[in-house]
CSV table of C-alpha atoms in Angstrom, one decimal:
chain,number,residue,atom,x,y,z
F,1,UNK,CA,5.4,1.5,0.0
F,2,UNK,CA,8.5,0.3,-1.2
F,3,UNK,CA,8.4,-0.1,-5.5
F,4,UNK,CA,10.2,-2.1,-7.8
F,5,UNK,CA,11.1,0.5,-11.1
F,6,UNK,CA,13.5,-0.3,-13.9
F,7,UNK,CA,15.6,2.6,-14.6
F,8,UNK,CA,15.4,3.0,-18.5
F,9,UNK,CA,18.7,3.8,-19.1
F,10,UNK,CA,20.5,0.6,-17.4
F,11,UNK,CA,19.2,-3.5,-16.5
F,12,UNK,CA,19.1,-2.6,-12.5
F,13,UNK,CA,16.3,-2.4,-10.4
F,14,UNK,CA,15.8,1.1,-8.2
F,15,UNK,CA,13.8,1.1,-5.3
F,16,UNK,CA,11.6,4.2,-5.1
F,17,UNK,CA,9.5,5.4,-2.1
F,18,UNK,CA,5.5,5.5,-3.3
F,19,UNK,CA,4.0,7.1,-0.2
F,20,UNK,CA,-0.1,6.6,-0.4
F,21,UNK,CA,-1.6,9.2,1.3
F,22,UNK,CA,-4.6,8.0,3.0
F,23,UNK,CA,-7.8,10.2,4.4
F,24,UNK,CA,-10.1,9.1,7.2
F,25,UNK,CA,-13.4,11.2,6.7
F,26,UNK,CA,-17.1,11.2,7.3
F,27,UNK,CA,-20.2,13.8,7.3
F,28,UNK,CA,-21.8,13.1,11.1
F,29,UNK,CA,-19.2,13.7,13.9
F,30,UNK,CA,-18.6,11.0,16.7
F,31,UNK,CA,-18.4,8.7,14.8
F,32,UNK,CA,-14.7,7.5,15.4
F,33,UNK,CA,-12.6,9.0,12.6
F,34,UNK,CA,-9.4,10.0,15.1
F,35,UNK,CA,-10.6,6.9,16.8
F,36,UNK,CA,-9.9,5.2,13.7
F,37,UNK,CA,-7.0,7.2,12.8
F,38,UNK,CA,-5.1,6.2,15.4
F,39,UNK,CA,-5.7,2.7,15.4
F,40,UNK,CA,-5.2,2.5,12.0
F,41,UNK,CA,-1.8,4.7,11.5
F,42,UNK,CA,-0.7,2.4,14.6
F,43,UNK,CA,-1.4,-0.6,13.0
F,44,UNK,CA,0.2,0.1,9.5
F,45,UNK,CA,3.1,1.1,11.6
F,46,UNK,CA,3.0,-2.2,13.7
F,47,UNK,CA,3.7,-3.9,10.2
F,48,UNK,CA,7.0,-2.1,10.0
F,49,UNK,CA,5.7,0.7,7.6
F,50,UNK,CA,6.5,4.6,8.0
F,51,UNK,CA,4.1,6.1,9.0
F,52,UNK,CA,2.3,9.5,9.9
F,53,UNK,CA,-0.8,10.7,10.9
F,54,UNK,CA,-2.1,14.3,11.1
F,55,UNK,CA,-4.8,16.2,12.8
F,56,UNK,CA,-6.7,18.7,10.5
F,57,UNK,CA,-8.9,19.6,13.1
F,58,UNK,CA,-7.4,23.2,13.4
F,59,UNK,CA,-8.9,24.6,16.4
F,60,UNK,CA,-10.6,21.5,17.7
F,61,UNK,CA,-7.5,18.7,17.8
F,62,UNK,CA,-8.2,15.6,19.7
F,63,UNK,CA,-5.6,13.2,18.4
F,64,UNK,CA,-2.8,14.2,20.5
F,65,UNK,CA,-4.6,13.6,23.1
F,66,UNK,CA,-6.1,10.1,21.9
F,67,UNK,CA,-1.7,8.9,20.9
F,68,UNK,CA,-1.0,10.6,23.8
F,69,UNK,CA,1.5,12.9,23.0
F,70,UNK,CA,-0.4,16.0,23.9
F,71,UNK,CA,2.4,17.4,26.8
F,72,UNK,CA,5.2,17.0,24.0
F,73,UNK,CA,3.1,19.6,20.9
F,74,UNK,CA,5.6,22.1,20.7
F,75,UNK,CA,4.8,23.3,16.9
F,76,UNK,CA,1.9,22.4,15.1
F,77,UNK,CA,0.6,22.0,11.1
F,78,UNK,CA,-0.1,26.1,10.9
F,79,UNK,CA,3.4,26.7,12.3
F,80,UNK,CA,5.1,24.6,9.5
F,81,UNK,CA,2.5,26.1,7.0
F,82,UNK,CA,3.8,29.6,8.3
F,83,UNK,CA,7.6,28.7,8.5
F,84,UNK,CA,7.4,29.3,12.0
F,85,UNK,CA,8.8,25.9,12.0
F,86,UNK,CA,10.6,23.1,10.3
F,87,UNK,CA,8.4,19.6,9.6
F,88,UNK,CA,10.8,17.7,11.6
F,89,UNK,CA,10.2,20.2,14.2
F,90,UNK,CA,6.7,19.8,14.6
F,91,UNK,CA,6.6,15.8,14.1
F,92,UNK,CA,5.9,14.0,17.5
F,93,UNK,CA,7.6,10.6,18.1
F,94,UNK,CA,5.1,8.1,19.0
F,95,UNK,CA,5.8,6.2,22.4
F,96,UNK,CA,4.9,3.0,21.6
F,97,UNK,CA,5.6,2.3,17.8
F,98,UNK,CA,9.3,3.4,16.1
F,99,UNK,CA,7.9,3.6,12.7
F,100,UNK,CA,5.2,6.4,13.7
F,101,UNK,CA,4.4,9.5,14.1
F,102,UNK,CA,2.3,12.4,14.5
F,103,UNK,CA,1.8,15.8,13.2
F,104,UNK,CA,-0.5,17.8,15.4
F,105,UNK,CA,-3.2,20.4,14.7
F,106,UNK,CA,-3.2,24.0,16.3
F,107,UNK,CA,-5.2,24.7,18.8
F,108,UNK,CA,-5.4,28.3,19.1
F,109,UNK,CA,-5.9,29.5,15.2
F,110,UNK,CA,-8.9,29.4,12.8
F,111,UNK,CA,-9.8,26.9,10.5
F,112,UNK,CA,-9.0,29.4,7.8
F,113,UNK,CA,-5.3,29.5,8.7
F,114,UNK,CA,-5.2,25.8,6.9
F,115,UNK,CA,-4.3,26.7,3.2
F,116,UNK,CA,-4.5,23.9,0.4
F,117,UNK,CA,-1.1,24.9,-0.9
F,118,UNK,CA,1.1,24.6,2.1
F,119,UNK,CA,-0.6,21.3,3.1
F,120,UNK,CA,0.5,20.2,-0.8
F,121,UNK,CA,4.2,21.5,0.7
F,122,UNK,CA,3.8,19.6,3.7
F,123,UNK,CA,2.6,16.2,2.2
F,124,UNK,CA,5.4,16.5,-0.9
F,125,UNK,CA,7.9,16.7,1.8
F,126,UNK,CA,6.2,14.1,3.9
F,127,UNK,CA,6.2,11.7,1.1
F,128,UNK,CA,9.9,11.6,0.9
F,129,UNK,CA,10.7,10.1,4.1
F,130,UNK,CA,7.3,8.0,5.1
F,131,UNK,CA,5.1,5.1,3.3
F,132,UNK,CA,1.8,6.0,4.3
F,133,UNK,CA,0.8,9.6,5.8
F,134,UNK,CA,-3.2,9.1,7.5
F,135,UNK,CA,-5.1,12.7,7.5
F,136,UNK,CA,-7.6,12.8,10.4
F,137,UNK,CA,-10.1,14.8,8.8
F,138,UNK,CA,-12.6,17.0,10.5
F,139,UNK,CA,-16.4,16.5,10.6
F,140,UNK,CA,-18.4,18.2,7.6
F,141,UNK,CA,-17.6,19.6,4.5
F,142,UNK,CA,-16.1,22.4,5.7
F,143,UNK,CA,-12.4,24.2,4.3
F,144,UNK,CA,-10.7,21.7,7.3
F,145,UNK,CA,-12.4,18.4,5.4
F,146,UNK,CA,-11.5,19.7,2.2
F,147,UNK,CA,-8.5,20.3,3.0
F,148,UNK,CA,-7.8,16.9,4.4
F,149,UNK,CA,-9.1,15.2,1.5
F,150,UNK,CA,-8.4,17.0,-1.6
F,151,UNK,CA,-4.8,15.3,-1.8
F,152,UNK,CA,-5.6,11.8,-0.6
F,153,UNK,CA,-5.1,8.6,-3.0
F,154,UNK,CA,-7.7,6.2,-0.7
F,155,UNK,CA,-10.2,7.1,1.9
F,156,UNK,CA,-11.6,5.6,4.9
F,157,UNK,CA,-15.5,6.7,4.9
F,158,UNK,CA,-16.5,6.2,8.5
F,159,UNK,CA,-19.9,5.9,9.4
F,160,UNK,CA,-22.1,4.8,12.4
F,161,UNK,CA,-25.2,2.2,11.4
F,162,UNK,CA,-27.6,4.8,11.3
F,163,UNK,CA,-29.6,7.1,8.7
F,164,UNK,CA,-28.1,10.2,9.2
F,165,UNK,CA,-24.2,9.5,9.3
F,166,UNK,CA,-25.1,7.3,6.4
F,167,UNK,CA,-26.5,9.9,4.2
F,168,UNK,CA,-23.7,12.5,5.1
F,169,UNK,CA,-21.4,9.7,4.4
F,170,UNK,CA,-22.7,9.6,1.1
F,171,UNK,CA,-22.1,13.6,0.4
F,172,UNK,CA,-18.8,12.9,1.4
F,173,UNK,CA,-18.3,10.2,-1.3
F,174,UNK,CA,-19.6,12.9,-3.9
F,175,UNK,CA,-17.2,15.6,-2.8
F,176,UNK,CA,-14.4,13.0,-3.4
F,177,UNK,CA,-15.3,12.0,-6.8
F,178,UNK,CA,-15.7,15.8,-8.1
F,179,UNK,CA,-13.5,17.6,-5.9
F,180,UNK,CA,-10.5,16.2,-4.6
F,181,UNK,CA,-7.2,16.7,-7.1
F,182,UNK,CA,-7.6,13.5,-8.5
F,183,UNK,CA,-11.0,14.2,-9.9
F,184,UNK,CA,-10.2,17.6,-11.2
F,185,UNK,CA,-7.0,16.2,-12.6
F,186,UNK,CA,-9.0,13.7,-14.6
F,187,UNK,CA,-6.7,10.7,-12.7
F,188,UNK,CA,-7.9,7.8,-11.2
F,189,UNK,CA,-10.8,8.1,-8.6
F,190,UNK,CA,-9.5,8.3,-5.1
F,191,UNK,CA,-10.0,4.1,-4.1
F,192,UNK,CA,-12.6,4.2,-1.5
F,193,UNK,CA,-12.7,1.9,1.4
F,194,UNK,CA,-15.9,1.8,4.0
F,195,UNK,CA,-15.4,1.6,7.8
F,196,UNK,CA,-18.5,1.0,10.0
F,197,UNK,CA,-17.9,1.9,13.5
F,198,UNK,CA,-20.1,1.6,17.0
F,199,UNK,CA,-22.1,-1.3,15.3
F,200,UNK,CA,-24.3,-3.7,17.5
F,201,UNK,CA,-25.7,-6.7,16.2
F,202,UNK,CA,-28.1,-6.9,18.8
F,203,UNK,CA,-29.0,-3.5,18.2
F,204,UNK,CA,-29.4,-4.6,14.0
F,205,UNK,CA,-31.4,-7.5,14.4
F,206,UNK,CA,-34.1,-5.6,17.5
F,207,UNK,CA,-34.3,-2.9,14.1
F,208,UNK,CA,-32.7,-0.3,15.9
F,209,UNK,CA,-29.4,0.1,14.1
F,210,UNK,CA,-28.8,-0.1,10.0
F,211,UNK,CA,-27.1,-3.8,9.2
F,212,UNK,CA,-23.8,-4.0,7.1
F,213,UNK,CA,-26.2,-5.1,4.2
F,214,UNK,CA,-28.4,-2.0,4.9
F,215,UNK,CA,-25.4,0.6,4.4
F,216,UNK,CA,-23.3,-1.4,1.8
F,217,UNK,CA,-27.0,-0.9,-0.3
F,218,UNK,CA,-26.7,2.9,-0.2
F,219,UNK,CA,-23.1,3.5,-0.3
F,220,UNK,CA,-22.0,1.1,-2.4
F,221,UNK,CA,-18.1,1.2,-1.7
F,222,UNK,CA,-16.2,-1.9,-0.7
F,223,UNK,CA,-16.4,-2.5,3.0
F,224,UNK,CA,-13.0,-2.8,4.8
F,225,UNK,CA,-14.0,-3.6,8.1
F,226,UNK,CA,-16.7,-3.2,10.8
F,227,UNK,CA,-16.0,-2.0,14.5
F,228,UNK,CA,-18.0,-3.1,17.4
F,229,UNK,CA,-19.5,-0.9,20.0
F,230,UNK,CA,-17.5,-1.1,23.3
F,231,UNK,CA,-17.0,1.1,25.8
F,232,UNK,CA,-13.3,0.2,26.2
F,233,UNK,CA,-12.4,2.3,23.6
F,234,UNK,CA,-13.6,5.8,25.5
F,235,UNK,CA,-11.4,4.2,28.2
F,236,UNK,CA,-8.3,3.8,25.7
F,237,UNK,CA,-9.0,7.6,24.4
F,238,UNK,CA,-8.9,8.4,27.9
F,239,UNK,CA,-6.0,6.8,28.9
F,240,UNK,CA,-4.1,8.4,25.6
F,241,UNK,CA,-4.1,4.8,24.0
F,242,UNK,CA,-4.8,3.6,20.6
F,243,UNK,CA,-8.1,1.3,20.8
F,244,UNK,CA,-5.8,-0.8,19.0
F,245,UNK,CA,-3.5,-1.4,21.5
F,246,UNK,CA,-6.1,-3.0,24.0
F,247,UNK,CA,-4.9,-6.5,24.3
F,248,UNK,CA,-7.4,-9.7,24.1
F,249,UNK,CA,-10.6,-6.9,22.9
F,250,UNK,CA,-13.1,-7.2,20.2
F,251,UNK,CA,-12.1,-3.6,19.5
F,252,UNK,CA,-8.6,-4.2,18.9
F,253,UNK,CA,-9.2,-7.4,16.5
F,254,UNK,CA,-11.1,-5.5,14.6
F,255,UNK,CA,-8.6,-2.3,13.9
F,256,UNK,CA,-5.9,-4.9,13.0
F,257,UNK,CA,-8.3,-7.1,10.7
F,258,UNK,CA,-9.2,-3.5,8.9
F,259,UNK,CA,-5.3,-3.1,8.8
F,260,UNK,CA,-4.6,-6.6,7.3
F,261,UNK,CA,-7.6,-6.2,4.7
F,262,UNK,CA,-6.0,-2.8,3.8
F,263,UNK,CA,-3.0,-4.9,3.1
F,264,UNK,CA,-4.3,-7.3,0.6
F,265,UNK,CA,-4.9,-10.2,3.1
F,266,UNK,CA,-7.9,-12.1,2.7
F,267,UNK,CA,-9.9,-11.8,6.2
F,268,UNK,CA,-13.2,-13.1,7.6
F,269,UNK,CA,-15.4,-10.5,8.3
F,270,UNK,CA,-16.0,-10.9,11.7
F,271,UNK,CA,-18.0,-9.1,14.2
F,272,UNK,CA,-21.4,-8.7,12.7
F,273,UNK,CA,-23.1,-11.2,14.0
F,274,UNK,CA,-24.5,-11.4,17.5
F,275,UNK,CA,-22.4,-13.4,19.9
F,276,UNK,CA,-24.5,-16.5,22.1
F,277,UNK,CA,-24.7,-16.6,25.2
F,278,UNK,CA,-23.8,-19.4,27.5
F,279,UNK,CA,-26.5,-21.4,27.5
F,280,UNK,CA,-26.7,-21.4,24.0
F,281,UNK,CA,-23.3,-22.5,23.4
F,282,UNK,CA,-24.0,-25.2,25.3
F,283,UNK,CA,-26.7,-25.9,23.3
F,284,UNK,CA,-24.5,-25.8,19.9
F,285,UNK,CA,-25.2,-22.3,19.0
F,286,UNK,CA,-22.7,-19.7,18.0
């Protein structure tokens, strides 16, 4: 983002480039982090910011394959680690948006080859040229995770309305607030923002899913946005589309409303009730 600072020595305004660097983690697997990483790095880029997105999932990338850009990965994260490469080698034009990007994981080396130093390098140099840079993180606590959030400033905690991913949502919250380098450099906490994803309020009201209210109680972060269930979004990861691309859908309202919260704009939350049916429109329902 761009910033406003008066230079001390003179009565002229310098713009200088604050890049936030933004992690999108959770516990549970499946429940849409690249999903959300790549609707969400889209949409900031939609707005006109620079942006990038990264795949920590060393050994097990999928976002390539979700901006579909996987036929153009030449070098990958490990290979600029290594100096097998130059950042600007391994960075991969998106197709559809001019402000983005995407630096993909390796897919043949162990999780192990992902060192905390050279990803500090790498997001240093990042931070130069790009206003927000989005780390996909990997499921679990693992080196991968860490990794992906030890430098970030805000994090997107995805989770699914359901026990489990809520609970190992919540470990993930603690591993932020004592472990990433803003905790152990006493600074201020990484902001926390809460995503939930796959939610059906049919499914909340019968008392088979967890309601916003439910989750909120036992997380108790700020809630950014809630993304309902559809299966167009396995057809846009199929196709090699951002689920925010998919014109007129619930889905992609949702992403962009998420984005425009993240922004400061003052959104209804929508999507958490269940929709009426016909007749009950008819009737004056919702």
């Amino acid at each position: 983002m761009a910033l406003q600072v008066k230079c001390a020595t003179s009565f002229f305004f310098k713009v200088v480039n604050v890049a936030k660097v933004i992690v999108v983690t959770s516990g549970k697997g499946g429940v849409g982090k690249t999903t959300t990483s790549a609707s969400f790095s889209t949409g900031l880029a939609m707005r006109g910011n620079r942006t990038v997105v990264i795949d920590f999932d060393v050994g097990l990338r999928n976002l390539d394959l979700i901006m579909g850009c996987e036929r153009r990965v030449v070098y990958d994260i490990i290979n600029v680690i290594n100096g097998e490469a130059s950042l600007n080698q391994a960075l991969i034009k998106d197709k559809n948006c001019d402000n983005l990007y995407v630096l993909p994981a390796s897919q043949t080396r162990d999780k192990e080859a992902l060192k905390l130093e050279g990803v500090g390098k790498i997001l240093d140099e990042l931070k130069e040229s790009f206003d927000f840079i989005v780390c996909d993180s990997p499921a679990g606590i693992e080196s991968g995770a860490f990794n992906a959030m030890y430098y970030a400033d805000e994090a997107l905690v995805v989770t699914n309305p359901e026990v489990s991913s809520v609970r190992d949502s919540d470990r993930i919250l603690g591993i932020l607030a004592a472990k990433s380098k803003r905790a152990v450099d006493g600074a201020e906490p990484v902001k926390e923002h809460l995503l939930v994803t796959r939610y059906d309020p049919k499914r909340v009201n019968s008392g088979e899913m967890l309601s916003v209210a439910d989750i909120q109680e036992i997380l108790r972060i700020p809630l950014l946005g809630v993304i309902p269930e559809s299966q167009m979004v396995l057809q846009a990861s199929n196709s090699g589309t951002p689920a925010i691309h998919l014109e007129k859908s619930d889905v992609a309202e949702a992403y962009r409303d998420v984005v425009g919260r993240f922004m400061g704009e003052a959104l209804p939350m929508r999507f958490t009730t269940e929709k009426a049916g016909f007749f009950k429109r008819l009737l004056g329902g919702n």
